Coordinates of C-alpha atoms (C1' of nucleotides) in Angstrom, one line a residue:
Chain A
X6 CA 107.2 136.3 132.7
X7 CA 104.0 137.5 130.7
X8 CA 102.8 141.1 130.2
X9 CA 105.9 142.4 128.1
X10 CA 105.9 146.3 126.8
X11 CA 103.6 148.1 124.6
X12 CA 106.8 148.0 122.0
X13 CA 107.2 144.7 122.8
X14 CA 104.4 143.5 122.1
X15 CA 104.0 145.3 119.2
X16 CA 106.9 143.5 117.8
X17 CA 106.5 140.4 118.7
X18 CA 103.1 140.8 116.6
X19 CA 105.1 142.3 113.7
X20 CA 107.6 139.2 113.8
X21 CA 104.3 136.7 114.1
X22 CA 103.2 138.1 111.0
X23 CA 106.4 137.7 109.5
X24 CA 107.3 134.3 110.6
X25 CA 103.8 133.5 109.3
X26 CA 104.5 135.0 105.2
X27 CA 107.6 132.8 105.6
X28 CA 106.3 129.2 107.3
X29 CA 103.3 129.7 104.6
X30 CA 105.0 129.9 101.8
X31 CA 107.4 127.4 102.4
X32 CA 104.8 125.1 103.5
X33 CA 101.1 126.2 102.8
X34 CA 98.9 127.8 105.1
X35 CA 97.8 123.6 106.0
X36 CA 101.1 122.3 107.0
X37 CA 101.7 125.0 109.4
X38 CA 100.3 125.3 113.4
X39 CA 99.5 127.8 115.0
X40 CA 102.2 126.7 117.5
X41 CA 105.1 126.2 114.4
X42 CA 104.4 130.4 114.0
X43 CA 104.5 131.2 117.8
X44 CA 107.5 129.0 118.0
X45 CA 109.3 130.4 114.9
X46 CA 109.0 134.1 117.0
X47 CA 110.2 132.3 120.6
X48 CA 106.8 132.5 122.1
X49 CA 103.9 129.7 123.1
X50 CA 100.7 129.1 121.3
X51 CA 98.8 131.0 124.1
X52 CA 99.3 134.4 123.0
X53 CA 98.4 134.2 119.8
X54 CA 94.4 134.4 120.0
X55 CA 95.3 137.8 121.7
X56 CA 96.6 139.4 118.7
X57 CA 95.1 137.4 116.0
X58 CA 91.1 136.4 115.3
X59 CA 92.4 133.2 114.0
X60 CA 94.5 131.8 112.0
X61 CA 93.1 132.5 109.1
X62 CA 92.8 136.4 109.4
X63 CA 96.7 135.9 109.5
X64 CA 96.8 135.1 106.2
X65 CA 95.9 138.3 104.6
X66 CA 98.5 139.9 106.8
X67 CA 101.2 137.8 105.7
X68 CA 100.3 138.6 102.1
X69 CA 100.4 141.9 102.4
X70 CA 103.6 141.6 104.5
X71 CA 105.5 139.7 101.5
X72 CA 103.9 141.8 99.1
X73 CA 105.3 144.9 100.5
X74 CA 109.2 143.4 100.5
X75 CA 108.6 142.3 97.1
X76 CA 107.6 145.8 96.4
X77 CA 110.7 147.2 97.9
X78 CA 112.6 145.2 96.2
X79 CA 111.4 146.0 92.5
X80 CA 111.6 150.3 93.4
X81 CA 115.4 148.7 94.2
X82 CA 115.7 147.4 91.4
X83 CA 115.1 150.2 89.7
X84 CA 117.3 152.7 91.3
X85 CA 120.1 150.4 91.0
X86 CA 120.0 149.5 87.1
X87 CA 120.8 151.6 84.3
X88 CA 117.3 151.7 83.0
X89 CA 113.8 150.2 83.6
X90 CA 114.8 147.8 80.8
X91 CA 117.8 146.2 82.7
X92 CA 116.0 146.0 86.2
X93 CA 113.4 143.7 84.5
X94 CA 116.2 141.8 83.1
X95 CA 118.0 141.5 86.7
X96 CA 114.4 140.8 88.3
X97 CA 113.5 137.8 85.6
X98 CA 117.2 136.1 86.0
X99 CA 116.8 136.4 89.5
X100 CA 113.2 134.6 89.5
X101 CA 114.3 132.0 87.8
X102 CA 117.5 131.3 89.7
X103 CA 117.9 128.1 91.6
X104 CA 118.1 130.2 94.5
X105 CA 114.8 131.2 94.0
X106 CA 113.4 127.7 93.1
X107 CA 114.7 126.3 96.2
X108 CA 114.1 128.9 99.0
X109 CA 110.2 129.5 98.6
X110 CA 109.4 131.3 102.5
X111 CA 111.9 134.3 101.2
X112 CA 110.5 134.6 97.5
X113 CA 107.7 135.8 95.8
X114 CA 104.5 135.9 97.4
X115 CA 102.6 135.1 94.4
X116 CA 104.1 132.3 93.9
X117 CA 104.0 131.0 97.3
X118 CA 100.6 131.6 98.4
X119 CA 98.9 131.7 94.9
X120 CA 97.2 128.0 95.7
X121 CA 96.3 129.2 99.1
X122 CA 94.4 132.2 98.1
X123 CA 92.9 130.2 95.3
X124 CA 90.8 128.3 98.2
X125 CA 90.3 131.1 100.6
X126 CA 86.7 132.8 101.1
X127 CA 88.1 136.1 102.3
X128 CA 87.5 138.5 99.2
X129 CA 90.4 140.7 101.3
X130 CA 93.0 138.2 100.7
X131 CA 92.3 137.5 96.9
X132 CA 91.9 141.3 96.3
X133 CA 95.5 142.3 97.4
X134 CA 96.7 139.4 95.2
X135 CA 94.7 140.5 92.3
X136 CA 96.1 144.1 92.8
X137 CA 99.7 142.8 93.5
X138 CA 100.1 140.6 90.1
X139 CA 98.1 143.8 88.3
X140 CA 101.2 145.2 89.5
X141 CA 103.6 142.9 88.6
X142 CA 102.1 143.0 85.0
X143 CA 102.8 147.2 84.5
X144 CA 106.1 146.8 85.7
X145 CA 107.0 144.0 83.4
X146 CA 105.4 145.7 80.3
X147 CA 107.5 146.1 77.8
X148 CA 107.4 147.5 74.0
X149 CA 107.0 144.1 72.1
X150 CA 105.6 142.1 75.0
X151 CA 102.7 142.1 77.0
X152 CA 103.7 142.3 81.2
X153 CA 101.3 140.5 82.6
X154 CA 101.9 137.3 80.0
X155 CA 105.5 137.6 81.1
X156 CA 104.3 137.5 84.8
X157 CA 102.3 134.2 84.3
X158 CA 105.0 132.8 82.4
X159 CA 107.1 133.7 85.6
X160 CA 105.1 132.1 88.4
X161 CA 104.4 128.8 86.3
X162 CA 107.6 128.4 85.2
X163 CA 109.0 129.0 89.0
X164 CA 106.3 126.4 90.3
X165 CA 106.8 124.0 87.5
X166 CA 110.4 124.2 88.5
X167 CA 109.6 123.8 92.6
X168 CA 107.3 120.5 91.3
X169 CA 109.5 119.0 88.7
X170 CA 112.6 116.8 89.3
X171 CA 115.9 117.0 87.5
X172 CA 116.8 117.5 85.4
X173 CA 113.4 118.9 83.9
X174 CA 113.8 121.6 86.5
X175 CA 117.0 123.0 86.3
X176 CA 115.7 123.1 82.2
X177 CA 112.6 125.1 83.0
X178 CA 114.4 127.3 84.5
X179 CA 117.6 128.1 81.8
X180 CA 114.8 127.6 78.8
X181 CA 112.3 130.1 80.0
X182 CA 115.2 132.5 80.6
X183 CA 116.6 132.2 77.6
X184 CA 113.0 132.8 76.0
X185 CA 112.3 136.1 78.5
X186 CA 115.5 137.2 77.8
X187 CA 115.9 137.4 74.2
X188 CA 115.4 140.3 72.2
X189 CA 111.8 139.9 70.3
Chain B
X16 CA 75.8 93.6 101.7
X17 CA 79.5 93.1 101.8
X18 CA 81.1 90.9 99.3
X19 CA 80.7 92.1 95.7
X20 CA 82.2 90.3 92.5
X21 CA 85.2 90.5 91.8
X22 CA 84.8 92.6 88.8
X23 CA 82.4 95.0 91.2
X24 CA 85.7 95.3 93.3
X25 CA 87.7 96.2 90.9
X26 CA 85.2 98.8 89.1
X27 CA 84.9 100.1 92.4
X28 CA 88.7 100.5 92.9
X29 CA 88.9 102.3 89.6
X30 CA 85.8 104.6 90.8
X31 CA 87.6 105.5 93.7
X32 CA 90.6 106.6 91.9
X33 CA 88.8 108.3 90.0
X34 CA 86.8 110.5 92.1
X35 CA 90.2 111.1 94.3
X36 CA 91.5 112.5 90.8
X37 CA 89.1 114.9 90.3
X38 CA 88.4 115.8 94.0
X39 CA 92.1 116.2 94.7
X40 CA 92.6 119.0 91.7
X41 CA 89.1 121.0 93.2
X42 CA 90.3 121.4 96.8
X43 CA 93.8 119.5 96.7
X44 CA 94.8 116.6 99.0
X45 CA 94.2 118.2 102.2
X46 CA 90.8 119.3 101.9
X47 CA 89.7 115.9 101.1
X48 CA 88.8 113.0 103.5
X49 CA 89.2 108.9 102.6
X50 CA 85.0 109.6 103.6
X51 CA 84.7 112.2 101.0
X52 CA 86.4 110.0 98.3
X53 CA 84.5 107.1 98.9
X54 CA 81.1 108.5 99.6
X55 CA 81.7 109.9 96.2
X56 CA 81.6 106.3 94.9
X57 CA 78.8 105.9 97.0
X58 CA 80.6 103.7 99.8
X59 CA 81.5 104.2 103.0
X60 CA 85.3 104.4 104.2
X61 CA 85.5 101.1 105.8
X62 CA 86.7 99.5 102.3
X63 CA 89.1 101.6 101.4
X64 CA 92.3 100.3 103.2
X65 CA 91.8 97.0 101.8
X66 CA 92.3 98.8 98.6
X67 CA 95.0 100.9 99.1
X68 CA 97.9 101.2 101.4
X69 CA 96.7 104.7 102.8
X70 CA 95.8 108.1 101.6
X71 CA 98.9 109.1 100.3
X72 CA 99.2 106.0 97.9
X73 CA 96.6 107.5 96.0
X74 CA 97.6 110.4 94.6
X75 CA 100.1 108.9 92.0
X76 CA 97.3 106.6 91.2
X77 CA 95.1 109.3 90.8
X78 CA 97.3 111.5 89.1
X79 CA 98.3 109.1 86.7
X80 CA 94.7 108.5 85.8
X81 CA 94.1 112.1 85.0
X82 CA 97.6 112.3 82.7
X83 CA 96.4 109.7 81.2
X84 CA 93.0 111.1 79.8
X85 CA 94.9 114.2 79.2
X86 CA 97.3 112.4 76.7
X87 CA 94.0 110.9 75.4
X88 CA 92.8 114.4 74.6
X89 CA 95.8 115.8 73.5
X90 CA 96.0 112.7 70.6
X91 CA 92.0 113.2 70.0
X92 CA 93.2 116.9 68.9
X93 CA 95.6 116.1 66.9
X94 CA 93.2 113.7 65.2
X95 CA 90.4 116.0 64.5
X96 CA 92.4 119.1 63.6
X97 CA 93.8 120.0 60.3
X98 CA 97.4 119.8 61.4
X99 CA 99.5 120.0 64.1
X100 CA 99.5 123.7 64.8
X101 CA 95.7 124.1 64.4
X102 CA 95.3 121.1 67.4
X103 CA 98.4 123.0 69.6
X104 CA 95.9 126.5 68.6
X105 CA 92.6 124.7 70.3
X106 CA 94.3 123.0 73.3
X107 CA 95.7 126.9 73.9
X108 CA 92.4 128.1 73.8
X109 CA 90.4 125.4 75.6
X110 CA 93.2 125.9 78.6
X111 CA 93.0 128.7 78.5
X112 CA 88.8 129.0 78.6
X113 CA 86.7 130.3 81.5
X114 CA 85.5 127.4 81.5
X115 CA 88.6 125.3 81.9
X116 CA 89.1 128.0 85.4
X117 CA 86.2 127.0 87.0
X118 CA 86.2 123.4 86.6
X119 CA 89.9 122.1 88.1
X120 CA 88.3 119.1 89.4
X121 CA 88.0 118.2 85.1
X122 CA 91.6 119.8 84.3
X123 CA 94.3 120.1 83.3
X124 CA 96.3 117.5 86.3
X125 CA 99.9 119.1 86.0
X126 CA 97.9 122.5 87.1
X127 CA 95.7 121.1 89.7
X128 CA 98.0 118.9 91.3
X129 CA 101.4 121.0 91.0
X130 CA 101.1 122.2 95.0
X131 CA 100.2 118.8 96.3
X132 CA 103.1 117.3 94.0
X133 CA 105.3 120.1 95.3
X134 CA 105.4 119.0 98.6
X135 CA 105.3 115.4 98.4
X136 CA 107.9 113.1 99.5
X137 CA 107.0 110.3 96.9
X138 CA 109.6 110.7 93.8
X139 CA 107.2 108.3 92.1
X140 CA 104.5 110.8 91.8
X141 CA 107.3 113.3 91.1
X142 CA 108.9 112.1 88.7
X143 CA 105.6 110.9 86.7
X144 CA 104.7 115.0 86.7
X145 CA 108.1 115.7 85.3
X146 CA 107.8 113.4 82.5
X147 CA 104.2 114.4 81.8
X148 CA 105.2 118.2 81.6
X149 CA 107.9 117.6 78.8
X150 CA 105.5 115.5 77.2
X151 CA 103.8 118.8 76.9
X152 CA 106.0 120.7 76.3
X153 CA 107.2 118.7 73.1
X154 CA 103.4 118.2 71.9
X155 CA 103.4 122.2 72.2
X156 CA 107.0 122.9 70.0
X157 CA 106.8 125.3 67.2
X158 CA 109.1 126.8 65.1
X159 CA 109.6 130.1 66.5
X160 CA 108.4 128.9 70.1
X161 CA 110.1 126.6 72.8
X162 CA 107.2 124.6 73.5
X163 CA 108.0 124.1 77.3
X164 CA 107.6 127.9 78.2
X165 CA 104.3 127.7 76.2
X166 CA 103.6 125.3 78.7
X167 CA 104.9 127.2 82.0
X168 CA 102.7 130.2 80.5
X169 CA 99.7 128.1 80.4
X170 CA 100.2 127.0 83.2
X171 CA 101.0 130.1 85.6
X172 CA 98.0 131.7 83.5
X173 CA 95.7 129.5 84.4
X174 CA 96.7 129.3 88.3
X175 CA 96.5 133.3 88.6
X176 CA 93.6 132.8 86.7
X177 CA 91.7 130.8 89.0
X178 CA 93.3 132.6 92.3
X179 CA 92.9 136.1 91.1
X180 CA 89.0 138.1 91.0
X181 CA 87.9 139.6 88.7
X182 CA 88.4 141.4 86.4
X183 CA 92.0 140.5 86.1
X184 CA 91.3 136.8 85.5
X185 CA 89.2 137.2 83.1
X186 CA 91.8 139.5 81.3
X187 CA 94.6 137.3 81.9
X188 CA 93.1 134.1 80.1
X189 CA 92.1 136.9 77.1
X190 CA 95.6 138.4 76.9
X191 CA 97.6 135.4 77.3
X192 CA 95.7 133.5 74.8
X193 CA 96.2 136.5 72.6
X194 CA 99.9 136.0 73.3
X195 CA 100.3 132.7 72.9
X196 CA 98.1 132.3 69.3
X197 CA 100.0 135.5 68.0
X198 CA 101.9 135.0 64.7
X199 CA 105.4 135.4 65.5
Chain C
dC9 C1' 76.1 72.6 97.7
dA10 C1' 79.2 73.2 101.9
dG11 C1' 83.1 75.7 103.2
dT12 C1' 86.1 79.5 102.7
dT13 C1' 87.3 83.9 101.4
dT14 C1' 86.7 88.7 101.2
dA15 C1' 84.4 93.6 99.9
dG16 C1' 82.6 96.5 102.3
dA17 C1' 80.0 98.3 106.7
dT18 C1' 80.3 99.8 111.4
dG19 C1' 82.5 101.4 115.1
dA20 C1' 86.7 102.3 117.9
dT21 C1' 91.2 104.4 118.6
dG22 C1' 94.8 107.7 118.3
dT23 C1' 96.6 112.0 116.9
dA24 C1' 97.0 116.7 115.5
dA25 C1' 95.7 121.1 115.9
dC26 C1' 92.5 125.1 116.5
dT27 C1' 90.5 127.6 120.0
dC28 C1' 89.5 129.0 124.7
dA29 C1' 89.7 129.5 130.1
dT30 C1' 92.5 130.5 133.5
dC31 C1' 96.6 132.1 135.6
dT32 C1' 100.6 135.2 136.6
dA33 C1' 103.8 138.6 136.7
dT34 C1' 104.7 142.9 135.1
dA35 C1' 103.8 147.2 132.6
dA36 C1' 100.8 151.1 132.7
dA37 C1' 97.8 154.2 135.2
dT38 C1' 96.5 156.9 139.2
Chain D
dA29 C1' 103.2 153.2 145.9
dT30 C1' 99.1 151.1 145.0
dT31 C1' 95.9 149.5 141.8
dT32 C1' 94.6 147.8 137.4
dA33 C1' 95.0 146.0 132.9
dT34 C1' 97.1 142.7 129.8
dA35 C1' 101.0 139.8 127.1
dG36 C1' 101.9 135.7 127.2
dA37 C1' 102.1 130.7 129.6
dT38 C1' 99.8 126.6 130.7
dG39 C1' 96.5 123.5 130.2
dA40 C1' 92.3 121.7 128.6
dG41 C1' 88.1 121.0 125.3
dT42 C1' 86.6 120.0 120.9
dT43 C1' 86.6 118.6 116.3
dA44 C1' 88.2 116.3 112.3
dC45 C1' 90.4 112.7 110.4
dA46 C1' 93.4 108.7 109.2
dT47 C1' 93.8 104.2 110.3
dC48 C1' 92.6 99.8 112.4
dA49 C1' 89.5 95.8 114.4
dT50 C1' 85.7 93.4 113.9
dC51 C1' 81.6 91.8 111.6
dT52 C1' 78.6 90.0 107.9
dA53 C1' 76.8 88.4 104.0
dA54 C1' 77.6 87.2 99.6
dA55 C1' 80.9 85.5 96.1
dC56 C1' 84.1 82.1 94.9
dT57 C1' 86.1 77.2 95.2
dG58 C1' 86.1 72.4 95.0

DNA sequence: CAGTTTAGATGATGTAACTCATCTATAAAT
DNA sequence: ATTTATAGATGAGTTACATCATCTAAACTG
């Protein structure tokens, strides 16, 4: 069976890389094998040290793999909601939905690799994540409130949420909400 | 050698939780070894299983060990300062301290242990997190201020903190704790 | 003080997973 | 059409570690 297309191949890398942003954040870069990633795509192991170093320089792919949807899906925001105002409305309810909480390998990339990149060595992978919640912070500016405060708040409040039990969770989640929500 | 007192055993036993507490919050569970623990304690890891029931046992021990000195602090505060709010004002700026982001292995235990906790399968060690994190978040209440988003904020500023370079970590501890000590 | 118990040391075992060597069948190149 | 290069499969090799078996010497017990 081996030796597929150029295309082929070329997407079978593209869906490695994405399998691997998923199985990472739902389970840390440690609880997944090289073989869970190949598997997730349909392939073996074996092919993987052809298109990859290791797999740690997949991680930095991965990031900037999320970080890219996550990126799409603020400009969409935007386009969609009245004004700026009301996209970061939309984007905070929807960050601290249950939905969100509980489906980790489809949400934010900060959130889901942040402990991950905390340990890594490769200056690569902790610059795009410094860039990325630099980001995040400008778009959640606001007149009365400083953006990249509400960003922390964010991503603790979503991992406090993914840590806690109920009904401390589900609480997290309404209280901090409420508190992002409210007119200052 | 073998065969120490009694009491030797049991200061032992409460060395090795300890150095699993702070060894778990600087490179989390995974990264450490039942050798690395007790080599800390100067020990070998023969010992160990008579001591616990594996690995995994320990980290609610552990954990509870470091909640429990953080309660201790938190009380000392409340001791020393003038009131209430000036203690809640100092623990928001020691959090929230360089120094506090480069030391996790002598921090705050919610923050360092939130992945591991995350992902574990023991609702013991769950649900001993949950109750420590409202225990925060009511020690943090203020008037104008829900006292368990101060504590998501601290935190999701202190994780980016530590994961992001610089100089965006140093700016987010500065702009946070500007946030958070702000007169409403 | 003799006998028993046990904390801890040493060494073995088993497993998981990263990585690499080799193979094969097919896509690309000539 | 023939040759060559290579994506991916198969199957080790290696390392790291959790856990267990056994040993020993000293602490407890009576």
């Amino acid at each position: 069976m081996p030796r597929v297309s150029r295309a082929q191949a070329a997407q079978n890398r593209e869906r490695t890389v994405e399998a691997a942003a998923e199985l990472f954040r739902e389970r840390g870069v440690d609880h997944v094998s090289v073989q869970d990633i190949m598997a997730a795509v349909g392939l073996t192991h074996g092919g993987f040290y052809r298109q990859f170093e290791s797999k740690e320089a997949l991680l930095p792919e991965a990031a900037r793999h999320a970080y890219d949807r996550m990126a799409a899906r603020l400009s969409n925001l935007d386009a969609q909601a009245v004004d700026h105002t009301a996209a970061q409305r939309q984007y905070i309810q929807r960050y601290l939905s249950a939905a969100h909480r509980d489906h980790p390998g489809q949400g934010c990339p900060i959130a889901g690799l942040i402990q991950d990149i905390t340990r890594t060595d490769s200056t690569e992978t902790r610059d795009l994540l410094t860039e990325r919640v630099s980001d995040l912070g400008k778009w959640l500016n606001q007149d009365g409130r400083d953006g990249l405060v509400t960003a922390c708040t964010l991503i603790g409040a979503l991992l406090v949420a993914r840590a806690a039990g109920s009904p401390l969770s589900d609480q997290v989640l309404e209280r901090v909400t409420a508190a992002l929500t409210a007119a200052e």
